[in-house]
Short mmCIF file of C-alpha atoms in Angstrom, two decimals:
data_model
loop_
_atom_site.label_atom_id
_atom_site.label_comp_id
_atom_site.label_asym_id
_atom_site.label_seq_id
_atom_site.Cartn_x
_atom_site.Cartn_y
_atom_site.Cartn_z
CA UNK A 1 27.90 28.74 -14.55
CA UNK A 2 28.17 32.77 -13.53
CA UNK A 3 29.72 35.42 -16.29
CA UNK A 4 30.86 38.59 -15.83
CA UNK A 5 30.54 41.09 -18.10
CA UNK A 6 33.51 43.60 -18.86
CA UNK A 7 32.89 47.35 -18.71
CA UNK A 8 29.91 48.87 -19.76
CA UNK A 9 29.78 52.15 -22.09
CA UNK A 10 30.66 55.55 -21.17
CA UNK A 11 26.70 56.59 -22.12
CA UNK A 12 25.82 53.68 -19.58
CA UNK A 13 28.47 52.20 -17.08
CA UNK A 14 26.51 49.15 -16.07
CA UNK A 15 25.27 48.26 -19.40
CA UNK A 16 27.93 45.54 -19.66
CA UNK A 17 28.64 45.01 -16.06
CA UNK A 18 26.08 42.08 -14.68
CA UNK A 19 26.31 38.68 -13.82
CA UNK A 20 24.38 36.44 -16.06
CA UNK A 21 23.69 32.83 -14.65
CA UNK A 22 23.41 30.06 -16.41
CA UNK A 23 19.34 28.89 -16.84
CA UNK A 24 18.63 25.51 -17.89
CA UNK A 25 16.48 25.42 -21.22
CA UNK A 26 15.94 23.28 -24.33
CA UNK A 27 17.78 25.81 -26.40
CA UNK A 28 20.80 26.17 -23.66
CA UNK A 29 20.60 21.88 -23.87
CA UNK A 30 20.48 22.27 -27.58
CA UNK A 31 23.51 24.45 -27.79
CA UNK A 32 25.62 22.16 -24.84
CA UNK A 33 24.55 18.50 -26.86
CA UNK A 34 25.05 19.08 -30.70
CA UNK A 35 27.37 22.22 -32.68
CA UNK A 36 24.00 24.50 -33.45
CA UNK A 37 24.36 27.48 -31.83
CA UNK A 38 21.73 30.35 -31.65
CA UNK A 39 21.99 34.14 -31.23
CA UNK A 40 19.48 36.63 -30.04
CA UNK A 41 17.52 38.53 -32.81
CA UNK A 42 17.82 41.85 -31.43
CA UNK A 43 20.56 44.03 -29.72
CA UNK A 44 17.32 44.83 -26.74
CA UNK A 45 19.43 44.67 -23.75
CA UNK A 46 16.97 42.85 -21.95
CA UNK A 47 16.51 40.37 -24.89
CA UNK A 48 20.45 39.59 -24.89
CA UNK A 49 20.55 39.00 -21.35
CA UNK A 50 17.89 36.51 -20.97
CA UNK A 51 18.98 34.74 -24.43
CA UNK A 52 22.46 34.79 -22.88
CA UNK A 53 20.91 33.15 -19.77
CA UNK A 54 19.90 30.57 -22.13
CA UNK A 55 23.00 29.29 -24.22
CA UNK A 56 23.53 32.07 -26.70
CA UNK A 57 26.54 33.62 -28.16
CA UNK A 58 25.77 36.44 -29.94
CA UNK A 59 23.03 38.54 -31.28
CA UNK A 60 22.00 41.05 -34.14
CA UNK A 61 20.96 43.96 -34.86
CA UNK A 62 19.65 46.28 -38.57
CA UNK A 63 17.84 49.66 -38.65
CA UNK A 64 14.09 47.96 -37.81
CA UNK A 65 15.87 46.48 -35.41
CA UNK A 66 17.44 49.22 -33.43
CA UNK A 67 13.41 50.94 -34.71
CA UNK A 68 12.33 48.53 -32.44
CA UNK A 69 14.56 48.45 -29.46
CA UNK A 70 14.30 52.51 -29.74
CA UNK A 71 10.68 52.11 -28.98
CA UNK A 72 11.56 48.97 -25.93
CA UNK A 73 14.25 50.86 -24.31
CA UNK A 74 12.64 54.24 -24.71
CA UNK A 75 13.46 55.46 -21.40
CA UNK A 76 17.06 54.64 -22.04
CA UNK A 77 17.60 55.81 -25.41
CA UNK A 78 15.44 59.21 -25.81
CA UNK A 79 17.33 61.23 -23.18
CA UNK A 80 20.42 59.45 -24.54
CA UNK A 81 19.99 60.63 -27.79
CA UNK A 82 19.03 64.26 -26.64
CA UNK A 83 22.60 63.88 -25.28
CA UNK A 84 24.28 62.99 -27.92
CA UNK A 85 22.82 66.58 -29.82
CA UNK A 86 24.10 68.28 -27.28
CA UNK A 87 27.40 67.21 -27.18
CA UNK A 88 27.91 67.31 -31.09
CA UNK A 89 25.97 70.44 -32.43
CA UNK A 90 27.30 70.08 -35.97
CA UNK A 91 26.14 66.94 -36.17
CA UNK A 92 23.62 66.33 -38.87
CA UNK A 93 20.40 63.65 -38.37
CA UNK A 94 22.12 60.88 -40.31
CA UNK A 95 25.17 61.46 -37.95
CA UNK A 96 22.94 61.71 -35.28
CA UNK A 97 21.19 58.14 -36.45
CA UNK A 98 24.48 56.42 -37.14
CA UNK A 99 25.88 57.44 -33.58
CA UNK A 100 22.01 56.23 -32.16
CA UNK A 101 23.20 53.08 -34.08
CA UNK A 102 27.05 51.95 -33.29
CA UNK A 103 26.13 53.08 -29.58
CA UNK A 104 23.35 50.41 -29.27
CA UNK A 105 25.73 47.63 -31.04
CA UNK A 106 28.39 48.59 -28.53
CA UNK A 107 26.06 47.73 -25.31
CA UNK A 108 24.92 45.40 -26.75
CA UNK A 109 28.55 43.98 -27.58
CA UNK A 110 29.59 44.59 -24.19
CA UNK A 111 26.41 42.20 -22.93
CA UNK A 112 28.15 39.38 -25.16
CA UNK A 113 31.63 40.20 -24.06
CA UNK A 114 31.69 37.36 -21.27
CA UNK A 115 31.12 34.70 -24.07
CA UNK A 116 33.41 36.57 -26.40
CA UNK A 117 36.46 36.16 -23.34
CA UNK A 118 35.04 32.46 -22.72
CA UNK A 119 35.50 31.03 -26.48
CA UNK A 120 38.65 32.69 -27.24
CA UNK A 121 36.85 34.90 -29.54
CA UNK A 122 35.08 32.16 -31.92
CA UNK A 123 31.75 32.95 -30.66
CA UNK A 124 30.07 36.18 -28.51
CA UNK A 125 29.73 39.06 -31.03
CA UNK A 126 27.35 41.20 -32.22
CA UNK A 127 26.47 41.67 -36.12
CA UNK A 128 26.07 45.54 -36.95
CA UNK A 129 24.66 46.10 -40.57
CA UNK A 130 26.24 48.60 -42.94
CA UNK A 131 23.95 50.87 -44.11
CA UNK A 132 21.14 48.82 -46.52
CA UNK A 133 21.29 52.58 -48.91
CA UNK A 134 24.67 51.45 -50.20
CA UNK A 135 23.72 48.11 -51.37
CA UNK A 136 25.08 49.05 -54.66
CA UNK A 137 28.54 50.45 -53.83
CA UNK A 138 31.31 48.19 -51.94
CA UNK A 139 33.50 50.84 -51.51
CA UNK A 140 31.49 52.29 -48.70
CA UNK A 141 30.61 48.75 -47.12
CA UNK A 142 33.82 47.96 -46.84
CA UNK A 143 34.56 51.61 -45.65
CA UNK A 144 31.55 51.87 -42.67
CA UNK A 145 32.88 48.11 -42.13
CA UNK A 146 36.57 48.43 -41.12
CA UNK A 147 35.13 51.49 -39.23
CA UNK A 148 32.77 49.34 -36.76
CA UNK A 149 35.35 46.75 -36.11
CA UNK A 150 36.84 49.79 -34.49
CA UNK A 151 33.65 49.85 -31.99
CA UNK A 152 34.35 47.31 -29.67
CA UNK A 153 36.68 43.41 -30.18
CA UNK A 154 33.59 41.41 -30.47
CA UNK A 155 31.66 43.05 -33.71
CA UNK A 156 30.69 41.15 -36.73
CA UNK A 157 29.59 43.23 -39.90
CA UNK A 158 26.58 42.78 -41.70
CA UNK A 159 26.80 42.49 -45.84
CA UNK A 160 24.13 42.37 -48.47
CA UNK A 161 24.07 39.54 -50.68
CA UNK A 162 24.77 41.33 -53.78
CA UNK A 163 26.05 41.86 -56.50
CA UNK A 164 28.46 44.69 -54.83
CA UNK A 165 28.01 43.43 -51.17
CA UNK A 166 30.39 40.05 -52.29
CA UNK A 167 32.71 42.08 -53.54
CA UNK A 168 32.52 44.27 -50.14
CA UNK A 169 32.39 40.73 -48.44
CA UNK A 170 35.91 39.79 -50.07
CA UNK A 171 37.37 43.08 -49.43
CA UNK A 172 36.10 43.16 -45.99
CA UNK A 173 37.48 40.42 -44.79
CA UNK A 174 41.00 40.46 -46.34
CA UNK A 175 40.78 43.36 -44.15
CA UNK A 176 40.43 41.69 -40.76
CA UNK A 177 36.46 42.22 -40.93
CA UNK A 178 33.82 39.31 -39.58
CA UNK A 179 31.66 38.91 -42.20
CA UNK A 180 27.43 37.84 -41.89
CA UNK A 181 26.34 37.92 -45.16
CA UNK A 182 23.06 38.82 -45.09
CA UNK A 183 19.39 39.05 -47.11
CA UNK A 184 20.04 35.59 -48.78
CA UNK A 185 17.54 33.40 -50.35
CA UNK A 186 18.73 30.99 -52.28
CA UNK A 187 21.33 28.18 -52.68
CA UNK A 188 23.31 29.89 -55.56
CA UNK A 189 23.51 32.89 -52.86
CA UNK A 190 25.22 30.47 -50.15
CA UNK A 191 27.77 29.52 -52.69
CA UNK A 192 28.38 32.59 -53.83
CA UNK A 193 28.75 34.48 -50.23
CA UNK A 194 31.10 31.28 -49.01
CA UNK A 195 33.16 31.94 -51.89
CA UNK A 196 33.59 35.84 -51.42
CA UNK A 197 34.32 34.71 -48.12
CA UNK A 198 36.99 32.23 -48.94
CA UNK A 199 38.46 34.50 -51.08
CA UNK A 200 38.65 37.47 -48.34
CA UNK A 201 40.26 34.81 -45.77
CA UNK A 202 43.29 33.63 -48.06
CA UNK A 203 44.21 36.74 -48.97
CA UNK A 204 44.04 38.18 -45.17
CA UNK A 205 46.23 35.13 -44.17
CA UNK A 206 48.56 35.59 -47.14
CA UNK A 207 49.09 38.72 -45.73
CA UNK A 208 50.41 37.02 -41.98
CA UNK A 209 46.82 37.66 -40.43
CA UNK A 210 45.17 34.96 -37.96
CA UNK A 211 41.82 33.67 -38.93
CA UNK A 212 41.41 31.26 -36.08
CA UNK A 213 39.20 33.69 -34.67
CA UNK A 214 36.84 34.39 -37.55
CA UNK A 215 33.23 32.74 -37.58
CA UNK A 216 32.12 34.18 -40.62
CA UNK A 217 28.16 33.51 -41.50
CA UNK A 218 25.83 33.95 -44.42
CA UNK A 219 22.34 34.44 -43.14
CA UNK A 220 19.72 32.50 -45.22
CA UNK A 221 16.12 34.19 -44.63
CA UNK A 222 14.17 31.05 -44.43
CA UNK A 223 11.47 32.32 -43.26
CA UNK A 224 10.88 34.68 -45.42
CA UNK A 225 11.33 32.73 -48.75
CA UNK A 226 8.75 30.70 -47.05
CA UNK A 227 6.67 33.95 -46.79
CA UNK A 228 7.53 34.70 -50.47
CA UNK A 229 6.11 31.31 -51.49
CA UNK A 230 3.06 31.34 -50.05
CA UNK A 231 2.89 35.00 -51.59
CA UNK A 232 3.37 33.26 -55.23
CA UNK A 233 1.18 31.08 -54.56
CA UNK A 234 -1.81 33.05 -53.71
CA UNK A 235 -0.82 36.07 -56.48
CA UNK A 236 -0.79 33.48 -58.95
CA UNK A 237 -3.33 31.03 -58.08
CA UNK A 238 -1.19 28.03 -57.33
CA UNK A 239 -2.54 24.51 -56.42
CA UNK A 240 -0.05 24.14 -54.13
CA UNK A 241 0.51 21.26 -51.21
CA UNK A 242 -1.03 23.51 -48.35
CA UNK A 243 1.98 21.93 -46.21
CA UNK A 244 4.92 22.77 -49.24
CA UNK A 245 5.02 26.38 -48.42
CA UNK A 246 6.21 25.59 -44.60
CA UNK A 247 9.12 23.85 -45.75
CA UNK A 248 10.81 25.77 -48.77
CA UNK A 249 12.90 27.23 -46.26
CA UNK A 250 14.32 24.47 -44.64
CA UNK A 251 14.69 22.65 -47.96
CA UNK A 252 16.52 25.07 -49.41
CA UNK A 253 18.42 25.60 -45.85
CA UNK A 254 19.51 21.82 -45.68
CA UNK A 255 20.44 21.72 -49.67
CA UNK A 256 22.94 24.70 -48.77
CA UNK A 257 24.18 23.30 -45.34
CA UNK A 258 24.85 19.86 -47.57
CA UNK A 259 27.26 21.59 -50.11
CA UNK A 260 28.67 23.80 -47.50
CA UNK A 261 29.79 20.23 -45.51
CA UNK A 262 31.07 18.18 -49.00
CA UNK A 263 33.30 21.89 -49.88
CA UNK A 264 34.50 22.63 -46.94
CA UNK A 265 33.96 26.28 -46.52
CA UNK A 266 34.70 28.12 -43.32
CA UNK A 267 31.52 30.21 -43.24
CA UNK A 268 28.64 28.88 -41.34
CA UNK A 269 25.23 29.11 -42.18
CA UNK A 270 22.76 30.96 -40.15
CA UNK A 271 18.89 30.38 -40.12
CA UNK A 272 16.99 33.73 -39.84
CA UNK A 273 13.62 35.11 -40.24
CA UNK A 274 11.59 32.40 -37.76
CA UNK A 275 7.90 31.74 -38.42
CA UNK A 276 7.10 28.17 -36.75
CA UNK A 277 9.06 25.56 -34.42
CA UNK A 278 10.00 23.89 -37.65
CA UNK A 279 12.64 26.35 -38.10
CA UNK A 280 13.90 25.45 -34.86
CA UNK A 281 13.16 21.44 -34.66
CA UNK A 282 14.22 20.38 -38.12
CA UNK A 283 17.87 22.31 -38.33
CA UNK A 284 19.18 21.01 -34.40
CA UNK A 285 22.30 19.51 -34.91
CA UNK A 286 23.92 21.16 -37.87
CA UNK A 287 27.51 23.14 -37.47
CA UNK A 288 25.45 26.13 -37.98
CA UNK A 289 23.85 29.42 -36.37
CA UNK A 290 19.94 30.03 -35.42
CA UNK A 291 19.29 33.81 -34.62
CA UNK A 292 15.71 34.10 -33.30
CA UNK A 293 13.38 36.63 -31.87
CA UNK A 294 12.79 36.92 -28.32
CA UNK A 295 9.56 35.86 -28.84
CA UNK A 296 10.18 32.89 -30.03
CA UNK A 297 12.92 31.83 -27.85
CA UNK A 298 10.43 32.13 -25.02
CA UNK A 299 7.79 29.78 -27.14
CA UNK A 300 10.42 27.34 -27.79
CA UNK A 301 12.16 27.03 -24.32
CA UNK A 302 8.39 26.86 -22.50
CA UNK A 303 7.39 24.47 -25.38
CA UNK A 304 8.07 21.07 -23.33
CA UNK A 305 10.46 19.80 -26.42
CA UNK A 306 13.42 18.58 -26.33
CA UNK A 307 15.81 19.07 -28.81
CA UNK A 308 16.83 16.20 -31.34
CA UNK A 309 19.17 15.90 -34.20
CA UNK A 310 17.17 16.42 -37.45
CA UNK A 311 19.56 18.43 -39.73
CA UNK A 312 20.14 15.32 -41.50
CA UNK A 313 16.48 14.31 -41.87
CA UNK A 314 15.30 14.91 -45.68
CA UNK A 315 12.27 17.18 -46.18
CA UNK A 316 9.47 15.19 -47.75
CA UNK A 317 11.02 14.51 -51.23
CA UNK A 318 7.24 14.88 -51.95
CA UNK A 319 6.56 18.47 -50.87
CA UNK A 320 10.23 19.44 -52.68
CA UNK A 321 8.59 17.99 -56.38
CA UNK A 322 5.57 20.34 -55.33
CA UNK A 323 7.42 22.93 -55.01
CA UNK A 324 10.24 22.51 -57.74
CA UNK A 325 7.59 21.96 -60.23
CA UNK A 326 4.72 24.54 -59.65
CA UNK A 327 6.56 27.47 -58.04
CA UNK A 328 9.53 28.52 -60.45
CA UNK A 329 10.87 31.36 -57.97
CA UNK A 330 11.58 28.09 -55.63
CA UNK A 331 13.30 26.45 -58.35
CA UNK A 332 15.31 29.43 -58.53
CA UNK A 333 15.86 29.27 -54.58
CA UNK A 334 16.79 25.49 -54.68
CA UNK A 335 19.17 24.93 -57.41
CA UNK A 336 23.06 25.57 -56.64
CA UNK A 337 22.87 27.16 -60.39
CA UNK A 338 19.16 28.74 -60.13
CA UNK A 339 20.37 32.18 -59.86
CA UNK A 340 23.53 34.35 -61.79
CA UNK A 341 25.33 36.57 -59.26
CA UNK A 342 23.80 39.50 -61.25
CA UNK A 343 20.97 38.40 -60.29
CA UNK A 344 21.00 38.23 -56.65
CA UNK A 345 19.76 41.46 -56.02
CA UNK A 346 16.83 41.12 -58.71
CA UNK A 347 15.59 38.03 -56.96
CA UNK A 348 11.83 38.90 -55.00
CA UNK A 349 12.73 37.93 -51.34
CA UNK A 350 16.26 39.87 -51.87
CA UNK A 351 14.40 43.04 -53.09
CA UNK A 352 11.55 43.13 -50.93
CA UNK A 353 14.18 42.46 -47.89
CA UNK A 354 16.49 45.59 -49.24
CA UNK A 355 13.37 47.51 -49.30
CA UNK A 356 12.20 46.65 -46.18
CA UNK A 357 15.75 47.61 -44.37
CA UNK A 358 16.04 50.92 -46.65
CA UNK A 359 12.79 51.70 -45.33
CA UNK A 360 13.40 50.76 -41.68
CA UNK A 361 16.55 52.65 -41.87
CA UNK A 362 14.62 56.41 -43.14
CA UNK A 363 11.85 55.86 -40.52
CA UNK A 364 14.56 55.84 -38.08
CA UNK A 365 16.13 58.50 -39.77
CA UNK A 366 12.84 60.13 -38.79
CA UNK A 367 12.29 59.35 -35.27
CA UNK A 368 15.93 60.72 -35.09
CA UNK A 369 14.53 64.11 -36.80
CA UNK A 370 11.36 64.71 -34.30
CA UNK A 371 13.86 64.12 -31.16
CA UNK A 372 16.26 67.05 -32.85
CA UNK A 373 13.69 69.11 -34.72
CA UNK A 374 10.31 68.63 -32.86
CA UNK A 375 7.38 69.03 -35.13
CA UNK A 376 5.17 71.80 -34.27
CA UNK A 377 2.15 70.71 -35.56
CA UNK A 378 1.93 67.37 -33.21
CA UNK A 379 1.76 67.85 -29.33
CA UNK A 380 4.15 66.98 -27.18
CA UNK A 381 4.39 63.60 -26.40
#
């Protein structure tokens, strides 16, 4: 199968003109045998194509992300930037940043735009996230929201799970927005972004608008509630299953994707934050979304596996008890009513995640700042 890409961007023609040829791969077989899809973790150019290559259809992006393909692509994106000052003197550093930002969805967009064209618009976008600063005012998420689905046809928008971010989610979408809710840890989090969701779609089609197009997601960080168990566990001194910690991801993942199939909803879940082939091998199968590094793409398609059906396949009822009954922030993470919406935000893995995006999105903030205002005391690079 051969692709071809629609234009590219005015800051770089060819970005989105290429042919991309099919490669044969466990996660391309994966994605052609069973519903799971997977996206690319990163709006890298490189990283999209190859991922493309490979079955995906779509990819991702956040301020440590577009950190991160600022460093990769620095040849690219330095000059470009230098640019972009030129042609908008007035423009401040977090103007500067945000234009750094919707530019790099919008190639990367135009690298998904052949899968976009393919699948009638169901699949192929790209998820930009509104800025992680507001997580505490919807009127500006929904605001910077309706302004990126302005960028390009195939953008998906990027919500906290909060408190404010579901009511952004709801507004958003009644709106004509894509939603990916995003920075979610727990079950009661699932519910409560399908919901929002729900909510944002009957109103928009009250209102005459189409949502066959729509593949709205809500992103559930399993590996890092996995990271924030083993955290608890050590910070507390926790006699814990060594294995439990590995799986309180995917329990909580398949708990979710199990009241998500018995209700109904229209959103799909979407497996993020990837820390061993379990995240991979034990969610094949489901109606649902994988978005993984590059890095681990490459381990998994070079691993020799093939992929088999396992969303169904219970997580050791065993390790669960463990868990349920010696780490209470799991409990929390398991139960459908383990966590009050006004909550959400207040919940570890939610706050350090917030914090970790704020912070991503000032340091890039600040590379942005020593490409406009050089600092004197550092020699030239």
């Amino acid at each position: 199968m051969t692709l071809l890409a629609g234009a590219g961007d005015a800051a770089d023609p060819g970005a989105g003109r290429m042919i991309t040829t099919a490669v044969d791969s466990p996660l391309r077989r994966m994605v052609e045998a069973t519903p799971t899809d997977y996206w690319n973790d990163s709006c890298a150019s490189a990283e999209i194509t190859y991922a493309v290559e490979r079955g995906a259809t779509g990819a991702t992006s956040n301020p440590v992300i577009v950190g991160d393909v600022m460093r990769k692509e620095r040849e690219h994106w330095v000059p470009r930037v230098r640019e972009l000052m030129a042609a908008n003197p007035g423009w401040s550093e977090t103007d500067l940043t945000w234009g750094l930002i919707e530019e790099m969805g919008v190639r990367g967009a135009a690298l998904l735009r052949p899968v976009f064209d393919a699948e009638d618009g169901r699949k192929g976008r790209l998820s930009l996230q509104t800025n992680p600063a507001d997580y505490r005012s919807s009127e500006r998420m929904v605001e910077q929201a309706v302004h990126f689905m302005g960028l390009a046809p195939n953008i998906q928008v990027k919500f906290p799970c909060t408190a404010a971010g579901l009511e952004a989610v709801e507004e958003a979408t009644a709106r004509g927005v894509v939603p990916n809710v995003t920075v979610v840890f727990t079950v009661a989090q699932c519910i409560a972004a399908a919901e929002a969701v729900e909510r944002g779609l009957r109103r928009y089609e009250s209102a005459g608008g189409d949502s066959s197009r729509f593949d709205p997601v809500c992103s559930l960080m399993i590996g890092r509630l996995d990271d924030w168990v083993k955290q608890v566990v050590e910070r507390d001194g926790i006699a814990l299953d060594p294995d439990a910690s590995n799986w309180a991801g995917i329990a909580a993942f398949k708990r979710a994707y199990t009241i998500y199939r018995e209700r109904g909803y229209r959103t799909r879940l979407l497996a993020a934050a990837y820390r061993s082939r379990l995240h991979w091998t034990e969610l094949v199968g489901g109606d649902i979304v994988m978005t993984m590094p590059h890095a681990w793409q490459v381990r998994f398609n070079e691993s020799g596996l093939e992929p088999e059906a396992r969303i169904d396949v219970p997580v050791d009822p065993r390790l669960v008890d463990d868990l349920l009954q010696r780490v209470p922030d799991f409990r929390r993470a398991y139960e459908p009513d383990g966590l009050a919406r006004d909550g959400f935000e207040g919940f570890p893995g939610t706050t350090r995640t917030l914090r970790i995006f704020i912070a991503g999105y000032h340091d890039l903030q600040a590379t942005v700042r020593d490409l406009m205002l050089p600092n004197p005391d550092v020699p030239p690079a």
